[in-house]
Amino acid sequence: MLKKLISFNTVSDRSNLALIDFVEEYLAGLGVTSVRVPNGDGTKASLHARVGPALDGGAVLSAHTDVVPVEGQNWSRDPFTAWEADGRLYGRGAADMKGFAATVLAKVPDFLSADLKRPVHIALSYDEETGCTGVSPLIEDMLARGPRPDLVIVGEPTRMKVVTGHKGIVVLKTSIRGHPVHSSRLHRGVSAISAAAKLITWLDGKTAENKARAEPGCPFNPPYTTLHCGVIQGGQAHNITAEYCEFVTDIRILPGESVEDWVAAYRLFIEREVLPDMRAISSECRIGVEEMANVPGLKEEDNGRAETLARRLTGDNARNVVVYATEGGIYQNHGLSTVICGPGSIDQAHQADEFIELAELDRCAAFLDRLTAGLA
C-alpha cells in the first residue's frame, strides 16, 4: 500500500486527485463509502470515511496526502517509485506521511472484521505542506455530517511516541515600496531595503527578548517564540535607492501565545516607527503585510481523551513536544481532543532518499490492532 501511495506524485503544487481516486475505489471495493471535500477549483480534494457504526465516539486517523518537492535534491533513484533496502522503504512521502496513511488503509479489512462498537474515521487532507489549508473544510464537513468522533490521532512521524504539543506558525510576506533616486542624492530617496532592514532587526530583537525571558521548564527547544526572515529580495542597482523590497518571515509561536497579538505588534511597529519617516519624503511609500499561512499550535490537554488513549496503546508516558507544526492544532480548535503519533522519524522528512524503517510500519500496525481491539 505504501509503494502505491508513493507512486502518486502529490507534490503540493500538483493535483492529488489520482491518489484520492485510488483510495475512494479501494474503500468502495471493501464496502466503505467515502466523502470527497474538493478545493475551490476542483483540482484537489480531501477525503473522509467512516468504518463502523454511525454512532458518536471513536477515533479519527488523520494524514495529509501532499508531499514536498524533490527538485534540487540528490536522489539515488526515482523518488516516486518506492524501493526497499536494508529494512527500509524509500520514496518521497515514505515518512512524511504516507507511511501512516498506508498502514491505516491496509488495516481497513481488519477494522471491518472486528465488529467495531465505536467507529474509526479516516481523514486524508491536501495542502498541509503549504500551510494546512485543506484540513479545515475537511473537519467541518466531517463534523457536519456526523457522527462526532471522540478524538484525533494525527500520524505525523514521531517514532510512535505520543506528542501532546507543538508550536504554531504564521508566515508573513512584507512588501515595501520606497522612493528611488540616485544614491548620490540619498537624502531625497527612500530605500525599501533600508526599511526592510529595520523591520528584520525588529524581528531579531523580539526573538532575543523572548530568549531572555524564556520560562524555565518549558519543554520546547528552543523554549520561546522565534521570529525569522528566511527570504529577501529587492533593489535595482548599487547606485539607486531601492524602490521595492520584499521578504518572508515565519513566526514560530508557543502554544498559548496569540498569533494575532504578534502580527498586531509587527504592524504597529511599521505604522509608528517605520512608515512616518518614509512618507515624510514621499507619500507614495507603502508597506504591505500579507499572511501566507497561519497554523495554530497544539496545546497540551489536561487528561485529554486522545492522549489517554494513545499512551495506553503505546505505553509511552513521557512528555513529548515538537517545534514543527501539524494539522493537530486545527483539529483541537474544532473542539476535538488531539495527539500526534505516527511511524517514522521527522529527521527523514523533506530529505533526499527519504525513508521509513519497515519496523516502524510494523509498530504502527500493532498500534492500530490495539486500537481496533479497544473499539470492538
C-alpha positions as semicolon CSV with decimal commas, in nm:
position;residue;x (nm);y (nm);z (nm)
1;M;0,000;0,000;0,000
2;L;0,280;0,243;0,081
3;K;0,452;0,175;-0,251
4;K;0,124;0,251;-0,425
5;L;0,072;0,580;-0,242
6;I;0,429;0,690;-0,310
7;S;0,374;0,627;-0,682
8;F;0,132;0,922;-0,692
9;N;0,326;1,246;-0,737
10;T;0,136;1,463;-0,492
11;V;0,384;1,747;-0,451
12;S;0,177;2,036;-0,320
13;D;0,181;2,234;-0,646
14;R;0,016;1,940;-0,825
15;S;-0,325;1,775;-0,806
16;N;-0,377;1,488;-0,563
17;L;-0,690;1,360;-0,736
18;A;-0,528;1,044;-0,877
19;L;-0,441;0,935;-0,522
20;I;-0,790;1,027;-0,398
21;D;-0,943;0,828;-0,688
22;F;-0,740;0,525;-0,585
23;V;-0,834;0,549;-0,216
24;E;-1,201;0,602;-0,299
25;E;-1,207;0,296;-0,526
26;Y;-1,012;0,087;-0,275
27;L;-1,255;0,171;0,005
28;A;-1,558;0,118;-0,217
29;G;-1,426;-0,226;-0,306
30;L;-1,438;-0,307;0,066
31;G;-1,789;-0,168;0,101
32;V;-1,682;0,158;0,268
33;T;-1,838;0,482;0,146
34;S;-1,614;0,788;0,142
35;V;-1,680;1,159;0,101
36;R;-1,472;1,400;-0,104
37;V;-1,424;1,761;0,002
38;P;-1,282;1,945;-0,303
39;N;-1,090;2,269;-0,308
40;G;-1,231;2,578;-0,474
41;D;-1,132;2,495;-0,831
42;G;-1,174;2,119;-0,805
43;T;-0,808;2,039;-0,870
44;K;-0,756;1,881;-0,527
45;A;-0,968;1,708;-0,268
46;S;-0,965;1,578;0,084
47;L;-1,143;1,256;0,170
48;H;-1,304;1,117;0,482
49;A;-1,467;0,785;0,555
50;R;-1,619;0,603;0,850
51;V;-1,567;0,236;0,927
52;G;-1,802;0,101;1,190
53;P;-2,133;0,210;1,338
54;A;-2,292;0,551;1,281
55;L;-2,251;0,644;1,647
56;D;-2,075;0,928;1,822
57;G;-1,734;0,837;1,958
58;G;-1,439;0,654;1,816
59;A;-1,118;0,791;1,668
60;V;-1,009;0,991;1,365
61;L;-0,691;0,867;1,197
62;S;-0,559;1,169;1,009
63;A;-0,292;1,212;0,742
64;H;-0,209;1,460;0,467
65;T;-0,164;1,340;0,109
66;D;0,069;1,611;-0,022
67;V;0,448;1,595;-0,015
68;V;0,729;1,847;-0,057
69;P;0,920;1,894;-0,384
70;V;1,219;1,684;-0,491
71;E;1,381;1,937;-0,728
72;G;1,738;2,020;-0,640
73;Q;1,779;1,711;-0,423
74;N;2,023;1,431;-0,499
75;W;1,803;1,121;-0,506
76;S;1,959;0,781;-0,572
77;R;1,652;0,668;-0,769
78;D;1,315;0,791;-0,889
79;P;1,153;0,937;-0,573
80;F;0,807;0,828;-0,688
81;T;0,900;0,465;-0,742
82;A;0,947;0,318;-0,396
83;W;1,228;0,074;-0,329
84;E;1,336;-0,142;-0,035
85;A;1,686;-0,187;0,104
86;D;1,831;-0,285;0,442
87;G;1,498;-0,290;0,623
88;R;1,387;0,045;0,487
89;L;1,138;0,161;0,228
90;Y;1,248;0,466;0,029
91;G;1,046;0,724;-0,162
92;R;0,905;1,074;-0,133
93;G;0,649;1,076;0,145
94;A;0,759;0,744;0,296
95;A;0,796;0,907;0,638
96;D;0,603;1,231;0,589
97;M;0,342;1,097;0,596
98;K;0,222;0,833;0,355
99;G;0,360;0,563;0,585
100;F;0,081;0,629;0,834
101;A;-0,185;0,668;0,565
102;A;-0,080;0,340;0,403
103;T;-0,088;0,150;0,731
104;V;-0,435;0,284;0,811
105;L;-0,568;0,192;0,466
106;A;-0,410;-0,154;0,480
107;K;-0,587;-0,213;0,812
108;V;-0,937;-0,135;0,683
109;P;-1,021;-0,506;0,629
110;D;-0,930;-0,567;0,993
111;F;-1,146;-0,274;1,105
112;L;-1,435;-0,424;0,910
113;S;-1,398;-0,773;1,052
114;A;-1,369;-0,654;1,412
115;D;-1,739;-0,571;1,463
116;L;-1,650;-0,228;1,599
117;K;-1,874;-0,082;1,869
118;R;-1,733;0,266;1,801
119;P;-1,618;0,389;1,461
120;V;-1,284;0,457;1,302
121;H;-1,280;0,771;1,090
122;I;-1,020;0,805;0,813
123;A;-0,928;1,162;0,716
124;L;-0,692;1,247;0,428
125;S;-0,622;1,614;0,355
126;Y;-0,443;1,822;0,090
127;D;-0,205;2,120;0,113
128;E;-0,070;2,054;0,461
129;E;0,284;2,132;0,349
130;T;0,189;2,476;0,218
131;G;0,001;2,598;0,523
132;C;-0,251;2,335;0,638
133;T;-0,522;2,499;0,428
134;G;-0,707;2,184;0,323
135;V;-0,790;2,033;0,659
136;S;-1,041;2,286;0,799
137;P;-1,301;2,225;0,525
138;L;-1,246;1,851;0,575
139;I;-1,307;1,875;0,951
140;E;-1,612;2,097;0,905
141;D;-1,766;1,859;0,652
142;M;-1,693;1,555;0,868
143;L;-1,847;1,713;1,178
144;A;-2,149;1,847;0,989
145;R;-2,231;1,503;0,851
146;G;-2,168;1,325;1,181
147;P;-2,137;1,121;1,383
148;R;-1,894;1,316;1,604
149;P;-1,569;1,140;1,697
150;D;-1,417;1,150;2,044
151;L;-1,057;1,213;1,947
152;V;-0,799;1,250;1,672
153;I;-0,463;1,084;1,612
154;V;-0,255;1,273;1,356
155;G;0,002;1,025;1,227
156;E;0,299;1,256;1,164
157;P;0,633;1,078;1,213
158;T;0,711;1,061;1,586
159;R;0,857;0,707;1,605
160;M;0,522;0,616;1,762
161;K;0,586;0,844;2,059
162;V;0,288;1,038;2,190
163;V;0,333;1,408;2,113
164;T;0,095;1,631;2,305
165;G;0,209;1,978;2,197
166;H;0,369;2,173;1,915
167;K;0,435;2,532;1,820
168;G;0,213;2,728;1,587
169;I;0,338;2,915;1,283
170;V;0,236;3,226;1,094
171;V;0,410;3,310;0,765
172;L;0,412;3,676;0,658
173;K;0,523;3,838;0,332
174;T;0,621;4,201;0,375
175;S;0,624;4,412;0,057
176;I;0,786;4,756;0,070
177;R;0,771;5,040;-0,181
178;G;1,034;5,309;-0,139
179;H;1,126;5,616;-0,344
180;P;1,411;5,569;-0,595
181;V;1,676;5,835;-0,651
182;H;2,042;5,830;-0,748
183;S;2,238;5,722;-0,444
184;S;2,442;6,045;-0,455
185;R;2,117;6,219;-0,356
186;L;2,031;5,967;-0,086
187;H;1,864;6,224;0,138
188;R;1,587;6,268;-0,123
189;G;1,512;5,899;-0,160
190;V;1,368;5,618;0,048
191;S;1,541;5,281;0,031
192;A;1,298;4,992;0,056
193;I;1,594;4,775;0,155
194;S;1,681;5,004;0,447
195;A;1,319;4,988;0,562
196;A;1,333;4,609;0,539
197;A;1,650;4,610;0,746
198;K;1,472;4,800;1,024
199;L;1,187;4,550;1,023
200;I;1,415;4,246;1,021
201;T;1,615;4,399;1,306
202;W;1,290;4,434;1,500
203;L;1,210;4,067;1,435
204;D;1,555;3,958;1,552
205;G;1,526;4,182;1,858
206;K;1,196;4,026;1,957
207;T;1,349;3,679;1,930
208;A;1,632;3,792;2,159
209;E;1,380;3,934;2,408
210;N;1,185;3,609;2,404
211;K;1,503;3,411;2,463
212;A;1,596;3,628;2,759
213;R;1,261;3,575;2,930
214;A;1,211;3,207;2,841
215;E;1,038;3,022;3,120
216;P;1,237;2,751;3,299
217;G;1,086;2,411;3,240
218;C;0,933;2,499;2,903
219;P;0,951;2,169;2,711
220;F;1,010;2,321;2,366
221;N;1,352;2,353;2,204
222;P;1,406;2,643;2,176
223;P;1,177;2,730;2,468
224;Y;1,049;3,059;2,325
225;T;0,874;3,210;2,024
226;T;1,107;3,277;1,730
227;L;1,075;3,536;1,451
228;H;1,284;3,466;1,142
229;C;1,335;3,616;0,796
230;G;1,415;3,337;0,553
231;V;1,383;3,500;0,209
232;I;1,453;3,855;0,087
233;Q;1,484;4,026;-0,250
234;G;1,495;4,383;-0,371
235;G;1,681;4,668;-0,535
236;Q;1,778;4,751;-0,892
237;A;2,138;4,877;-0,881
238;H;2,408;4,974;-0,633
239;N;2,364;5,342;-0,712
240;I;1,982;5,364;-0,686
241;T;1,788;5,369;-0,361
242;A;1,577;5,055;-0,380
243;E;1,220;5,117;-0,491
244;Y;1,100;4,768;-0,396
245;C;1,191;4,504;-0,144
246;E;1,002;4,205;-0,008
247;F;1,086;3,940;0,244
248;V;0,918;3,641;0,407
249;T;0,906;3,582;0,780
250;D;0,795;3,286;0,984
251;I;0,697;3,327;1,347
252;R;0,705;3,001;1,544
253;I;0,474;3,060;1,836
254;L;0,450;2,882;2,169
255;P;0,108;2,727;2,233
256;G;-0,097;2,968;2,441
257;E;0,052;3,279;2,281
258;S;-0,162;3,470;2,034
259;V;-0,077;3,479;1,665
260;E;-0,297;3,786;1,634
261;D;-0,103;3,967;1,907
262;W;0,230;3,907;1,734
263;V;0,103;4,019;1,395
264;A;-0,060;4,326;1,551
265;A;0,266;4,420;1,726
266;Y;0,454;4,392;1,396
267;R;0,200;4,607;1,212
268;L;0,206;4,866;1,493
269;F;0,586;4,895;1,467
270;I;0,551;4,950;1,093
271;E;0,285;5,219;1,132
272;R;0,451;5,406;1,417
273;E;0,823;5,362;1,369
274;V;0,896;5,299;1,001
275;L;0,631;5,441;0,769
276;P;0,622;5,800;0,906
277;D;0,988;5,868;0,815
278;M;0,937;5,712;0,472
279;R;0,626;5,916;0,394
280;A;0,789;6,237;0,516
281;I;0,999;6,208;0,198
282;S;0,743;6,054;-0,037
283;S;0,372;5,998;0,018
284;E;0,386;5,710;-0,228
285;C;0,582;5,487;0,010
286;R;0,397;5,177;0,123
287;I;0,445;4,870;0,341
288;G;0,207;4,578;0,299
289;V;0,190;4,263;0,513
290;E;0,027;3,952;0,367
291;E;-0,048;3,646;0,577
292;M;0,057;3,344;0,372
293;A;-0,008;3,074;0,634
294;N;-0,145;3,056;0,985
295;V;-0,127;2,723;1,167
296;P;-0,222;2,712;1,536
297;G;-0,014;2,531;1,792
298;L;-0,123;2,212;1,964
299;K;-0,186;2,278;2,331
300;E;-0,120;2,015;2,593
301;E;-0,456;1,893;2,724
302;D;-0,540;1,815;3,084
303;N;-0,627;1,443;3,082
304;G;-0,726;1,463;2,717
305;R;-0,903;1,166;2,564
306;A;-0,658;1,138;2,276
307;E;-0,354;1,146;2,500
308;T;-0,502;0,894;2,742
309;L;-0,583;0,651;2,462
310;A;-0,252;0,692;2,278
311;R;-0,050;0,641;2,595
312;R;-0,244;0,326;2,672
313;L;-0,187;0,190;2,322
314;T;0,185;0,276;2,308
315;G;0,298;0,255;2,669
316;D;0,470;0,592;2,620
317;N;0,427;0,808;2,931
318;A;0,699;1,065;2,857
319;R;0,625;1,432;2,791
320;N;0,692;1,483;2,420
321;V;0,651;1,807;2,227
322;V;0,783;1,919;1,888
323;V;0,861;2,255;1,729
324;Y;0,728;2,177;1,381
325;A;0,363;2,248;1,302
326;T;0,094;1,995;1,207
327;E;-0,279;1,986;1,145
328;G;-0,327;1,884;1,508
329;G;-0,390;2,233;1,640
330;I;-0,663;2,285;1,380
331;Y;-0,846;1,970;1,492
332;Q;-0,809;2,088;1,850
333;N;-0,952;2,430;1,763
334;H;-1,258;2,248;1,630
335;G;-1,313;2,102;1,974
336;L;-1,155;1,761;1,919
337;S;-0,904;1,610;2,161
338;T;-0,586;1,553;1,958
339;V;-0,239;1,399;1,976
340;I;0,038;1,342;1,723
341;C;0,158;0,982;1,695
342;G;0,287;0,805;1,387
343;P;0,561;0,589;1,236
344;G;0,898;0,707;1,113
345;S;1,130;0,990;1,206
346;I;1,088;1,359;1,131
347;D;1,463;1,359;1,059
348;Q;1,381;1,187;0,728
349;A;1,105;1,430;0,629
350;H;1,179;1,652;0,326
351;Q;1,518;1,484;0,269
352;A;1,663;1,322;-0,043
353;D;1,624;0,942;-0,027
354;E;1,351;0,983;0,233
355;F;1,279;0,652;0,401
356;I;1,084;0,478;0,671
357;E;1,202;0,169;0,854
358;L;0,981;-0,132;0,792
359;A;0,989;-0,199;1,165
360;E;0,819;0,137;1,216
361;L;0,534;0,031;0,988
362;D;0,504;-0,289;1,192
363;R;0,487;-0,087;1,515
364;C;0,216;0,132;1,366
365;A;0,021;-0,174;1,250
366;A;0,039;-0,320;1,603
367;F;-0,080;0,015;1,742
368;L;-0,380;0,005;1,509
369;D;-0,451;-0,356;1,610
370;R;-0,467;-0,247;1,974
371;L;-0,688;0,047;1,877
372;T;-0,921;-0,189;1,691
373;A;-0,948;-0,421;1,989
374;G;-1,031;-0,125;2,212
375;L;-1,312;-0,007;1,985
376;A;-1,463;-0,355;1,932
